[in-house]
Tab-separated table of C-alpha atoms in Angstrom:
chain	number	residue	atom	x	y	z
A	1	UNK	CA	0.000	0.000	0.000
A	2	UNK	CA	2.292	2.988	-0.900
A	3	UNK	CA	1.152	6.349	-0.006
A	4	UNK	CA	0.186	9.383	-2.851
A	5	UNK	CA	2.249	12.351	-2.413
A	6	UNK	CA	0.833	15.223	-3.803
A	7	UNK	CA	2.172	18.461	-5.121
A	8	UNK	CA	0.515	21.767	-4.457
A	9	UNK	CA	2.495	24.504	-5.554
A	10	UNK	CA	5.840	24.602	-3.052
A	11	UNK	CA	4.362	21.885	-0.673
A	12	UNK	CA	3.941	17.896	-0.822
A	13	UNK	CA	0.816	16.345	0.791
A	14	UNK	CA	1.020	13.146	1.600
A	15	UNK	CA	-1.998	11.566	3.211
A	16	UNK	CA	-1.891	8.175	5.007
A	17	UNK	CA	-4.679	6.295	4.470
A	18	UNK	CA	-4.000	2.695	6.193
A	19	UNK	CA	-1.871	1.574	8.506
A	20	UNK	CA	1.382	0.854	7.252
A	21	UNK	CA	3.380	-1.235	6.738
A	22	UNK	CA	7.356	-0.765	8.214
A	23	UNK	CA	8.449	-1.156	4.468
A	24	UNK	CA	5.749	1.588	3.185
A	25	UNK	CA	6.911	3.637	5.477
A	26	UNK	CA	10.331	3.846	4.690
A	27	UNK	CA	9.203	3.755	0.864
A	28	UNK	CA	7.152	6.954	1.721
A	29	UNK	CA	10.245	8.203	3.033
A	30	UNK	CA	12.345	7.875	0.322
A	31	UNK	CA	9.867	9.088	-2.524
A	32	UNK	CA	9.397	11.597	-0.598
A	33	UNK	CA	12.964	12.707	-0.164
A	34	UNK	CA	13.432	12.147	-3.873
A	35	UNK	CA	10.398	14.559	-4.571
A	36	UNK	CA	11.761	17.344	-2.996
A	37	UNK	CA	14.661	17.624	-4.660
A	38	UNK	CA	12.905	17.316	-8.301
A	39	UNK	CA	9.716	19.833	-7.217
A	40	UNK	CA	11.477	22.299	-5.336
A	41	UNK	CA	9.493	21.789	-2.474
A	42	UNK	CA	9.608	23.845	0.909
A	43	UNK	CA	7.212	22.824	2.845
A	44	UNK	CA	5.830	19.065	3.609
A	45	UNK	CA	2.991	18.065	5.212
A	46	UNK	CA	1.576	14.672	5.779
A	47	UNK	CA	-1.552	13.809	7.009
A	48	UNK	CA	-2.115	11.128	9.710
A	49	UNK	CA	-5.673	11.719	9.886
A	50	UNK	CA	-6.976	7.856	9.371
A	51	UNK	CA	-4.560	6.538	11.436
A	52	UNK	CA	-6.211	5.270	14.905
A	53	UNK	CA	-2.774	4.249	16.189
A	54	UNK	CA	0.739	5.250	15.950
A	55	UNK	CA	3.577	2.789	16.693
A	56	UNK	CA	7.380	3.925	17.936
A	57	UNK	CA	8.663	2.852	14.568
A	58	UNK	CA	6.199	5.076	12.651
A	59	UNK	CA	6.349	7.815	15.052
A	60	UNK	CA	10.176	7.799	14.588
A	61	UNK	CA	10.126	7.428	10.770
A	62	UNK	CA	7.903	10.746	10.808
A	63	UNK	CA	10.283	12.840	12.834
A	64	UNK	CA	13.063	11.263	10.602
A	65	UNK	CA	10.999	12.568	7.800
A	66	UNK	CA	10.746	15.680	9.589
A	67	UNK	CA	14.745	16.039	10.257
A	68	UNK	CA	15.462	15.233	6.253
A	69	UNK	CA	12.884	17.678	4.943
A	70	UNK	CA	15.421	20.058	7.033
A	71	UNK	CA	18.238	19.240	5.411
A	72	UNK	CA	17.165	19.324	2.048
A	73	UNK	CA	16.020	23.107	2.793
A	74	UNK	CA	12.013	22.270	3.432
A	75	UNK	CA	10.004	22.374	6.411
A	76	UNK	CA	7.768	19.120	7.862
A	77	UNK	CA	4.546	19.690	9.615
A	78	UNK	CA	2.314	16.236	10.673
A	79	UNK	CA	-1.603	17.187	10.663
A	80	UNK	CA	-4.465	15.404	12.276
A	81	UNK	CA	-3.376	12.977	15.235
A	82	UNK	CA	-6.443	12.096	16.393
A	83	UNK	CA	-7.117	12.740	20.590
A	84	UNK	CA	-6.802	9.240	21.380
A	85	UNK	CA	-3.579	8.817	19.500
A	86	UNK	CA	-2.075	11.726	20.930
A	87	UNK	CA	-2.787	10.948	24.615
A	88	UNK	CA	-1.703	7.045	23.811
A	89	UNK	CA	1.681	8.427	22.001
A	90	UNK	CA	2.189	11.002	25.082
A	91	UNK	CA	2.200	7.978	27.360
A	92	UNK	CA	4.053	6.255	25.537
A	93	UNK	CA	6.509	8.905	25.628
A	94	UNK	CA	6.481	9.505	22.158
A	95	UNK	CA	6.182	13.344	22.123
A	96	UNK	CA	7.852	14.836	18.929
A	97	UNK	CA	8.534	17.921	20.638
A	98	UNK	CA	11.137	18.839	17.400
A	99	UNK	CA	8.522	18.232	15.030
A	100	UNK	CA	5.738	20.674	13.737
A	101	UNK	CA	2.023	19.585	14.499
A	102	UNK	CA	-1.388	20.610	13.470
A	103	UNK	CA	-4.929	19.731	13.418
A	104	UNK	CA	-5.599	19.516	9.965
A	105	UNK	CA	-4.022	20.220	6.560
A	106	UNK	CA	-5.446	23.463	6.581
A	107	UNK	CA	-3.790	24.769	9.927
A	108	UNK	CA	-0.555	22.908	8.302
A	109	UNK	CA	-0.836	24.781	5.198
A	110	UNK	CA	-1.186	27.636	7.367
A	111	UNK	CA	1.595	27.214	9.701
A	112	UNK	CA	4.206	26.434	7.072
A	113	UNK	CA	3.425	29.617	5.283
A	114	UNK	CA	3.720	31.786	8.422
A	115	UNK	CA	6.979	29.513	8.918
A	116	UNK	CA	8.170	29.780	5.281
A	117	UNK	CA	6.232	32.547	4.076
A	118	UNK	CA	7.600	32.512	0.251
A	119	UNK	CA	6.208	28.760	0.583
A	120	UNK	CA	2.945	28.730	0.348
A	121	UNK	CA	2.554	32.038	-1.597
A	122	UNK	CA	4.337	29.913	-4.108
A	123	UNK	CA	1.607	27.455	-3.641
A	124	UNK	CA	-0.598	29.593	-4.167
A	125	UNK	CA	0.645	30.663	-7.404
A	126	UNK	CA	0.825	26.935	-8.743
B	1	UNK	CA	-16.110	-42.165	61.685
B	2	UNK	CA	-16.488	-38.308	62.089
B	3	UNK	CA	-17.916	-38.841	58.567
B	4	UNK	CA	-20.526	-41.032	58.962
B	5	UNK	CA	-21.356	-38.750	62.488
B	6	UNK	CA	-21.459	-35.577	59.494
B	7	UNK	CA	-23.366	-37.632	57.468
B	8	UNK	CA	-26.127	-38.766	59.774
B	9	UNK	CA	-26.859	-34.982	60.900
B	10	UNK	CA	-26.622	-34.289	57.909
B	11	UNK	CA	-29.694	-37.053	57.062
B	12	UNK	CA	-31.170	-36.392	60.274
B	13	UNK	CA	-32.061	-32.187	59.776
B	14	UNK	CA	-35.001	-32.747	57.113
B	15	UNK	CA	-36.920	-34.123	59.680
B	16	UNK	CA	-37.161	-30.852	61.719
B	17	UNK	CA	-38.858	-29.108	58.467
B	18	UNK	CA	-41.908	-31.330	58.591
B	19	UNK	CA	-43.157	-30.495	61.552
B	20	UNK	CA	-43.180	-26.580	60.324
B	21	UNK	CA	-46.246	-27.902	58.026
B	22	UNK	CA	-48.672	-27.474	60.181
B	23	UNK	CA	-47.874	-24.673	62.203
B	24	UNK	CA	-47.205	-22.893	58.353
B	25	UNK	CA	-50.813	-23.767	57.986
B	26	UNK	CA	-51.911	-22.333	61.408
B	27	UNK	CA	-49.815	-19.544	61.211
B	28	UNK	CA	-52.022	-18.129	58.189
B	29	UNK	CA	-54.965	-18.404	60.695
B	30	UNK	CA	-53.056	-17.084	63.889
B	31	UNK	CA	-51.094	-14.548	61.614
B	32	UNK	CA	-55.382	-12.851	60.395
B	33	UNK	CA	-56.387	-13.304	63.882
B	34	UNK	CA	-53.743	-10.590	65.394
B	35	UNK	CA	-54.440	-8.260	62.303
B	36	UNK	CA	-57.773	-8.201	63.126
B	37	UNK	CA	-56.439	-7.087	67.108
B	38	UNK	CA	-54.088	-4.379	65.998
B	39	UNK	CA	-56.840	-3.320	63.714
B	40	UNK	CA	-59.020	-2.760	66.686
B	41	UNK	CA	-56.102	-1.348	69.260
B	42	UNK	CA	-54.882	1.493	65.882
B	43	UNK	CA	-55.642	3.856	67.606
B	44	UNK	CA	-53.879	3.461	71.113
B	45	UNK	CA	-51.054	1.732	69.567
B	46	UNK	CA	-50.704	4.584	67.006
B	47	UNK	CA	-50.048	6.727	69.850
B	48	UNK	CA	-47.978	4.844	71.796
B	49	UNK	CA	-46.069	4.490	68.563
B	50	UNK	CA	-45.448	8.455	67.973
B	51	UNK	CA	-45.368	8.985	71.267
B	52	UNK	CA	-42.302	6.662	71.584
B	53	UNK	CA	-40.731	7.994	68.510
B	54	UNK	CA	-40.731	11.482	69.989
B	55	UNK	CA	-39.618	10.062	73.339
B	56	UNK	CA	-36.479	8.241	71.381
B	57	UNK	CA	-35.493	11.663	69.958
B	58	UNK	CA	-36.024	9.987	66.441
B	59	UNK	CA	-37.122	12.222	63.307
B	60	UNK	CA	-36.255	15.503	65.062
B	61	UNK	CA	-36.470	16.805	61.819
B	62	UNK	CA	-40.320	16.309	61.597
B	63	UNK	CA	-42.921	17.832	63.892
B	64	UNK	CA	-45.165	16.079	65.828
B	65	UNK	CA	-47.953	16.752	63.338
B	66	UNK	CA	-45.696	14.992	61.109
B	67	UNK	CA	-44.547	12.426	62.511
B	68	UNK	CA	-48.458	11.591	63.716
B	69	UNK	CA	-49.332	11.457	60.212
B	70	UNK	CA	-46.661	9.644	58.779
B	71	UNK	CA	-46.879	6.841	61.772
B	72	UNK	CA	-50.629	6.689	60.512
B	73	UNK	CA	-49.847	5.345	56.910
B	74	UNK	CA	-46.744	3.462	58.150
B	75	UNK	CA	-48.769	1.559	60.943
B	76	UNK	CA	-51.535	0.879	58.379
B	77	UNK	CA	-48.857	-0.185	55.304
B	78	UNK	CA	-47.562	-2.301	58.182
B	79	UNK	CA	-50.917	-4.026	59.071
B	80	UNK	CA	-51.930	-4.466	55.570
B	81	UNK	CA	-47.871	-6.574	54.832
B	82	UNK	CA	-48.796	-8.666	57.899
B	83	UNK	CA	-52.302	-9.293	56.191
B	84	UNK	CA	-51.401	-9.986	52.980
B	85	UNK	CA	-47.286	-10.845	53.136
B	86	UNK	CA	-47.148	-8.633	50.019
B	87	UNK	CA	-43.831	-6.393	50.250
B	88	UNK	CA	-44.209	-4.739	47.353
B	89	UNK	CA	-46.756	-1.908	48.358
B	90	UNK	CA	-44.240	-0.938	51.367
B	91	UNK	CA	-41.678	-1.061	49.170
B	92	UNK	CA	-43.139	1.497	47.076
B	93	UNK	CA	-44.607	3.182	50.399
B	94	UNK	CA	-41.157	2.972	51.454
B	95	UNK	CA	-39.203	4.386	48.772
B	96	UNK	CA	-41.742	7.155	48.323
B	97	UNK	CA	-41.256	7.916	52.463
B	98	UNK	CA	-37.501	8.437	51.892
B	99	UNK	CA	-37.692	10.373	48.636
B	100	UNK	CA	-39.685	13.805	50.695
B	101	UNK	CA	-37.519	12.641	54.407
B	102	UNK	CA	-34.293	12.282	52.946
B	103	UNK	CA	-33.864	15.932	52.001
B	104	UNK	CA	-34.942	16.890	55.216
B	105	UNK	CA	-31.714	15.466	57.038
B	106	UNK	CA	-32.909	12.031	58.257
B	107	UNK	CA	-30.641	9.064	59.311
B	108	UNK	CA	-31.390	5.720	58.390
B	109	UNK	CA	-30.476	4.939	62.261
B	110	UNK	CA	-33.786	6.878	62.700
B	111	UNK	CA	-35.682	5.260	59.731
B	112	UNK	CA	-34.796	1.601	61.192
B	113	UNK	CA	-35.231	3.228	64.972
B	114	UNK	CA	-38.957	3.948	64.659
B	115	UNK	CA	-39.656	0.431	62.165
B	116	UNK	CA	-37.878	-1.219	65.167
B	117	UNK	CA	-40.076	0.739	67.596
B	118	UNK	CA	-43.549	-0.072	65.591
B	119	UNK	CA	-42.729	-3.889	65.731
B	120	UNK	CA	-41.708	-3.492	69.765
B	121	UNK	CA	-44.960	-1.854	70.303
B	122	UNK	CA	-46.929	-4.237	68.579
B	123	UNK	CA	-45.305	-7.314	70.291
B	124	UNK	CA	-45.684	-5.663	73.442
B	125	UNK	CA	-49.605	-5.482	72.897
B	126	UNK	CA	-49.807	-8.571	71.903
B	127	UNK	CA	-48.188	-9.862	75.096
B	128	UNK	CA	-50.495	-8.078	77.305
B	129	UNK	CA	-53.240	-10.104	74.892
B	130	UNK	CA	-52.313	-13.495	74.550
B	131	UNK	CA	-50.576	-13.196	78.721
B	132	UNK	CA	-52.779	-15.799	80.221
B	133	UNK	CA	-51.674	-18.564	77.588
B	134	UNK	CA	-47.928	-18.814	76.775
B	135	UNK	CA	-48.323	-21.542	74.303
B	136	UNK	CA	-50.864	-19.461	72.332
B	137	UNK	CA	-48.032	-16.619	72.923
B	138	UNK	CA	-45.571	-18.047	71.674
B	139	UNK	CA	-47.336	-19.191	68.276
B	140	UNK	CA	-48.341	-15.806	67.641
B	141	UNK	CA	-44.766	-14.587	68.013
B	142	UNK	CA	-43.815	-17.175	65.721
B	143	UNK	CA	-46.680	-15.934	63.140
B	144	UNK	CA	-45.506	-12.706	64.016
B	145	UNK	CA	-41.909	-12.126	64.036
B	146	UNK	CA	-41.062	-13.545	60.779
B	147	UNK	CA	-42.876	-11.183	58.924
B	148	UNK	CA	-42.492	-8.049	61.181
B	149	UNK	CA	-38.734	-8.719	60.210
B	150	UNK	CA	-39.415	-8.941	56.327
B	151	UNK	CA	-40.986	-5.274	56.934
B	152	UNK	CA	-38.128	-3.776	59.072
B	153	UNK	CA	-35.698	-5.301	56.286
B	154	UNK	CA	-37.632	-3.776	53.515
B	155	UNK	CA	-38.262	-0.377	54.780
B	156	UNK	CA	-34.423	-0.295	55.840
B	157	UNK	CA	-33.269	-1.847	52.159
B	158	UNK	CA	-35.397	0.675	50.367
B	159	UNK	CA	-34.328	4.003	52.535
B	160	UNK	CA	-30.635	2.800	51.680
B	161	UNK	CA	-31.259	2.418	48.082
B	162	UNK	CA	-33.127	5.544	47.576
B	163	UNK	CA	-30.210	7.028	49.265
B	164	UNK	CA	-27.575	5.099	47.084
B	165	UNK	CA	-29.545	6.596	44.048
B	166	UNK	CA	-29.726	10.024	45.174
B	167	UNK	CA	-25.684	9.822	45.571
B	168	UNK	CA	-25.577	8.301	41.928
B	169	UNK	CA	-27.513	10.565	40.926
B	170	UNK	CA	-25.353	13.887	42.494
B	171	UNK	CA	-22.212	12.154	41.698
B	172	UNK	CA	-23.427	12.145	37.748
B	173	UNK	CA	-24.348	15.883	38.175
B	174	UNK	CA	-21.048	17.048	39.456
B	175	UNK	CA	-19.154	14.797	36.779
B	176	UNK	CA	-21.353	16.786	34.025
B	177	UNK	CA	-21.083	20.348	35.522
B	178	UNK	CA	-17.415	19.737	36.924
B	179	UNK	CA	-15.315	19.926	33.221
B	180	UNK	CA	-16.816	22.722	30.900
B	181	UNK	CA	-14.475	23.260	27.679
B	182	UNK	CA	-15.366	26.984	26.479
B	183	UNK	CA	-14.261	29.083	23.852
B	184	UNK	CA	-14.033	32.636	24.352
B	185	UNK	CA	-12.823	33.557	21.200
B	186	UNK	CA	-12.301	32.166	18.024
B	187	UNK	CA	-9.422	29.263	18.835
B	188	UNK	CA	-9.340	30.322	21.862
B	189	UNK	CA	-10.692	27.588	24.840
B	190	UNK	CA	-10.776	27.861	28.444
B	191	UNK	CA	-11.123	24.879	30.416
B	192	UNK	CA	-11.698	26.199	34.201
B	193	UNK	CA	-11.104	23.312	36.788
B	194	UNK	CA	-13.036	23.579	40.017
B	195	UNK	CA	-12.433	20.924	42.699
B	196	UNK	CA	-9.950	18.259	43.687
B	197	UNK	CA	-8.607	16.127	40.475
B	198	UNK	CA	-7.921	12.390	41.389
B	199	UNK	CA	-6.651	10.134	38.328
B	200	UNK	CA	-9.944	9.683	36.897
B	201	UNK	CA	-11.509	12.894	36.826
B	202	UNK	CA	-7.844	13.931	35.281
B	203	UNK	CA	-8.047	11.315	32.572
B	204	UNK	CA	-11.593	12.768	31.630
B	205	UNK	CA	-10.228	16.057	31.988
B	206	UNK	CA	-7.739	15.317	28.870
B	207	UNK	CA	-10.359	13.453	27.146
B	208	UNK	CA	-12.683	16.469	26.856
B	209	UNK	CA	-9.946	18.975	25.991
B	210	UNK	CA	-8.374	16.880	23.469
B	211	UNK	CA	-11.927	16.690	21.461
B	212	UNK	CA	-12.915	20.235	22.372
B	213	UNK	CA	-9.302	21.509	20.220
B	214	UNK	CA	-10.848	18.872	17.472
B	215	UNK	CA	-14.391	20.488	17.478
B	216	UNK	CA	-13.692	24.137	18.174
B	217	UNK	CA	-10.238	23.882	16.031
B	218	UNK	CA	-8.459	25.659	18.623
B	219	UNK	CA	-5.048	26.741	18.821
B	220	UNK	CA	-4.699	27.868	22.383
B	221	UNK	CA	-6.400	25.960	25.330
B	222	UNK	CA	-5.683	27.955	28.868
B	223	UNK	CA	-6.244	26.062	31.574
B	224	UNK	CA	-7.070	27.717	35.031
B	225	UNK	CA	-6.243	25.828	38.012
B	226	UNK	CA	-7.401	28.404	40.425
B	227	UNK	CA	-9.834	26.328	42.055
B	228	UNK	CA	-7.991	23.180	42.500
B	229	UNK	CA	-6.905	23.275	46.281
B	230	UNK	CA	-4.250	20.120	45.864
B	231	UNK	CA	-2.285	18.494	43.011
B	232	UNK	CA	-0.348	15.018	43.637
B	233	UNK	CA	2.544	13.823	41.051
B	234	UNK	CA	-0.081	11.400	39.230
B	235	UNK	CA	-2.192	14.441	38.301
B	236	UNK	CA	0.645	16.695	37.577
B	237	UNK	CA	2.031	14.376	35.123
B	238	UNK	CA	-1.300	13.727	33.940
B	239	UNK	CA	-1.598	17.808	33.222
B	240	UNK	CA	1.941	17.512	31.650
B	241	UNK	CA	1.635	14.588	28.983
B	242	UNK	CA	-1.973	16.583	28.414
B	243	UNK	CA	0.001	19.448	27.978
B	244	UNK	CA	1.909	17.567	24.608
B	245	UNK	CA	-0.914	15.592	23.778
B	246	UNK	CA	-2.740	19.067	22.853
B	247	UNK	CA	0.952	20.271	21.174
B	248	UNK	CA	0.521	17.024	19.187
B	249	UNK	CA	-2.997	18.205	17.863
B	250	UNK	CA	-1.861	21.629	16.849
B	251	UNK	CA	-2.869	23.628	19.677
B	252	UNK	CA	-0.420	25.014	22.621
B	253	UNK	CA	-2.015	25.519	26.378
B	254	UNK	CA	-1.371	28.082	28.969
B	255	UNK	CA	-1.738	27.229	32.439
B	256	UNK	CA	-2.964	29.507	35.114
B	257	UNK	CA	-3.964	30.293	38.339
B	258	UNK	CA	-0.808	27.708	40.041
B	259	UNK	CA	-0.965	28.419	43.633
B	260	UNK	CA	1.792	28.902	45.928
B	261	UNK	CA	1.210	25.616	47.212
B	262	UNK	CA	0.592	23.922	44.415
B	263	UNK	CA	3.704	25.529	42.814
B	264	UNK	CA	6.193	24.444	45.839
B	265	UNK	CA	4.663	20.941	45.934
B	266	UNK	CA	4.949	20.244	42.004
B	267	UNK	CA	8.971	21.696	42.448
B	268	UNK	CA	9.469	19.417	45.776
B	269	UNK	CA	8.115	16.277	44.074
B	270	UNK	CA	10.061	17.056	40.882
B	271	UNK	CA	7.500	16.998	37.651
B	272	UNK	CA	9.347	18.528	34.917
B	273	UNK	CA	7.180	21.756	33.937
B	274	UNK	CA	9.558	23.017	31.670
B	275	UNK	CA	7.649	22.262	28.652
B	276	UNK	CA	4.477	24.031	30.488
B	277	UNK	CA	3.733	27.648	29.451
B	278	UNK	CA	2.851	29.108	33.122
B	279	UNK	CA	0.604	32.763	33.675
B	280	UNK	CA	0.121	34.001	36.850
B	281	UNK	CA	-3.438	34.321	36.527
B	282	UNK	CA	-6.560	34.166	34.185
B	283	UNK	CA	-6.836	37.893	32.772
B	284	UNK	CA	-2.869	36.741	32.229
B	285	UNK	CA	-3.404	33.686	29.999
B	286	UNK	CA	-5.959	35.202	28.478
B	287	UNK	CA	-3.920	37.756	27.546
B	288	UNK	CA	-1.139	35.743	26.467
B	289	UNK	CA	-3.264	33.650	24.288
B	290	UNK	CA	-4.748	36.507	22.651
B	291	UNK	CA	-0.810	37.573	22.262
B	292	UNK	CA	-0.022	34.628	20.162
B	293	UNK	CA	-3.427	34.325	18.281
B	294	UNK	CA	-2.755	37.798	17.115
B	295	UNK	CA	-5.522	39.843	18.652
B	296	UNK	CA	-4.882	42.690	19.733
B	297	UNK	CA	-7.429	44.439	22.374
B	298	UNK	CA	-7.184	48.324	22.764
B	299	UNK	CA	-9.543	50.840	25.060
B	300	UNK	CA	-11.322	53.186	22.228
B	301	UNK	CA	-9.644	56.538	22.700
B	302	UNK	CA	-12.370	58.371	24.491
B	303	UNK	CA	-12.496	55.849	27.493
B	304	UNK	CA	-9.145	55.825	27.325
B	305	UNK	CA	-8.910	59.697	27.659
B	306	UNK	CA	-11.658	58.974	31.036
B	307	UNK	CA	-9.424	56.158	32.450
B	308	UNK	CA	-6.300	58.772	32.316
């Protein structure tokens, strides 16, 4: 089950729609990397929405996500942990503090432009 | 051979029950013979009754009127259950009794007291009746006291359940009223905390915020601790990992209203607030929130030119 990444304007959405699997995950990871570089990207956001629980190894793969995006000049923002997941991760001690959060793609659409600023104007643009 | 001993006792109780046949069958006859004599004494032994109630110091709550009148229905619910064996009236009599006394401060010491009184005085009179013949007596008790227990039991079992009820009921109200989630502005919540916080009422605490950010889509949650007298390290970290659970869904929180106790306690014990964004009081976090929502409030210039 790989996961669609798509482009609007300066930003990648990619929205999870099943759990996955620890090989989709890093597969998301890697297209994902790779798409940056050939769009331009500078923002990311990815959208956990349908996801009713969170493992360590995902959790970690997102903030790796999160730390690449960095590197390769873009910024990462995860939208729509649902309440139970985030208490369950918080317990877990899974807390992400390095990572950007929001409640849904809008707020992480708006959050990477007042982060970015020349991001999503771009976006808006394309 | 301490078996077979077991064994024959064991063989040898049934026979006892037998010989409550008959008297079961007498009893019926014995039990309609001393309803018909309290029905003729009511009125004497109603008075005795009340009269001993207010002599015991029981329902000081009521007045005499009161108590007169409600010893009237209760001694004639009570004949009627020792007519017909039929609990179910009483029960209902019963439950009905405790629903208007219970608000009114009454014990259920007192509610069993003057049950307990009722059957005394009606054993009493029919001592004085059945004197002369102790074997008669002592049928009549047995007629009697089964079922003059069966009421005392009832009456006592339904006070304590309508009591049990009413505290279900409160305990549901508080829950309800104790955690409102409120927005005063758009993205803006306050969740106001009255009362002590034990694990559970903490854990529904989180449970409301965290779908209140969903549904109101806020962005800042202030919580005001004000009116929590006490905070133990369970509840503190509870506050904490709700604290990142709400960073997780987008929104930051701002908590208020720490007390000086709270605030040495929470350093003694060691919970790491560092990730927790602390006011001094409401107007403060309110004002902070506003701050980083990007509202700005400002006094129109000709109140401002009264204030100054």
């Amino acid at each position: 089950m790989s996961v669609p990444i798509l482009k609007q304007g300066k930003v990648l959405i990619a929205s999870i729609q099943t759990a996955l699997t620890d090989t989709d995950m890093l597969r998301l990871q890697d297209e994902l990397m790779a798409q940056i570089g050939r769009s331009r990207s500078r923002g990311v956001v990815v959208d956990v929405t349908a996801l009713d629980v969170m493992d360590s190894f995902v959790s970690r793969s997102l903030r790796g996500i999160a730390h690449m995006t960095r590197l390769r000049g873009a910024e990462t923002v995860i939208v729509g942990i649902q309440p139970e997941v985030a208490f369950a991760m918080v317990q877990l001690g899974i807390s992400m503090e390095d990572v950007h959060t929001a409640l849904d793609l809008e707020e992480g659409l708006a959050l990477l432009e007042s982060l970015g600023g020349e991001a999503e104007r771009g976006g808006g643009g394309g | 051979m301490a078996e077979r001993r077991r064994a024959t006792r064991r063989r040898a109780r049934p026979v006892v029950v037998p010989s409550e046949g008959p008297t079961g069958e007498s009893n019926a006859s014995l039990l309609r013979e001393l309803v018909a004599h309290l029905r003729r004494n009511r009125t004497q032994l109603r008075e005795t009754w009340a009269r001993r109630i207010t002599d015991a110091q029981l329902l000081t709550a009521m007045t005499a009127e009161e108590i007169f009148a409600e010893a009237t229905s209760v001694y004639d619910n009570y004949i009627e259950v020792l007519e017909t064996g039929s609990v179910e009236a009483l029960q209902d009599y019963a439950r009905n009794l405790s629903e208007r006394i219970i608000p009114r401060g009454v014990e259920t010491d007192e509610v069993l007291g003057i049950v307990l009184l009722l059957r005394d005085v009606l054993a009493r009179s029919l001592f004085e009746k059945y004197q002369s013949d102790f074997d008669l007596l002592n049928r009549v008790l047995d007629a009697y006291e089964p079922a003059a227990n069966r009421i005392a039991n009832t009456v006592g079992v339904s006070f304590v359940q309508e009591r049990e009820r009413i505290i279900r009921q409160q305990q549901e109200a508080i829950r309800d009223l104790s955690t409102p989630v409120l927005q005063v502005r758009e993205r803006l919540l306050i969740l106001p905390i009255i009362g002590a916080i034990d694990s559970q009422r903490a854990r529904q605490l989180t449970e409301q915020l965290l779908r209140g950010i969903r549904t109101n889509r806020a962005k800042v949650v202030v919580i005001d601790i004000t009116g929590v007298p006490t905070i133990d390290q369970t509840v503190a970290n509870h506050i904490v990992q709700t604290v990142e659970a709400s960073r997780l869904m987008g929104a930051s929180v701002i908590i208020t209203g720490l007390s000086a106790e709270i605030a040495q306690t929470l350093v003694t014990i060691g919970v790491d607030l560092s990730k927790v964004n602390a006011v001094g009081d409401l107007q403060g976090g309110i004002e902070e929130a506003e701050r980083l929502l990007g509202y700005e409030v400002t006094v129109r210039s000709e109140d401002a030119a009264r204030h100054t």
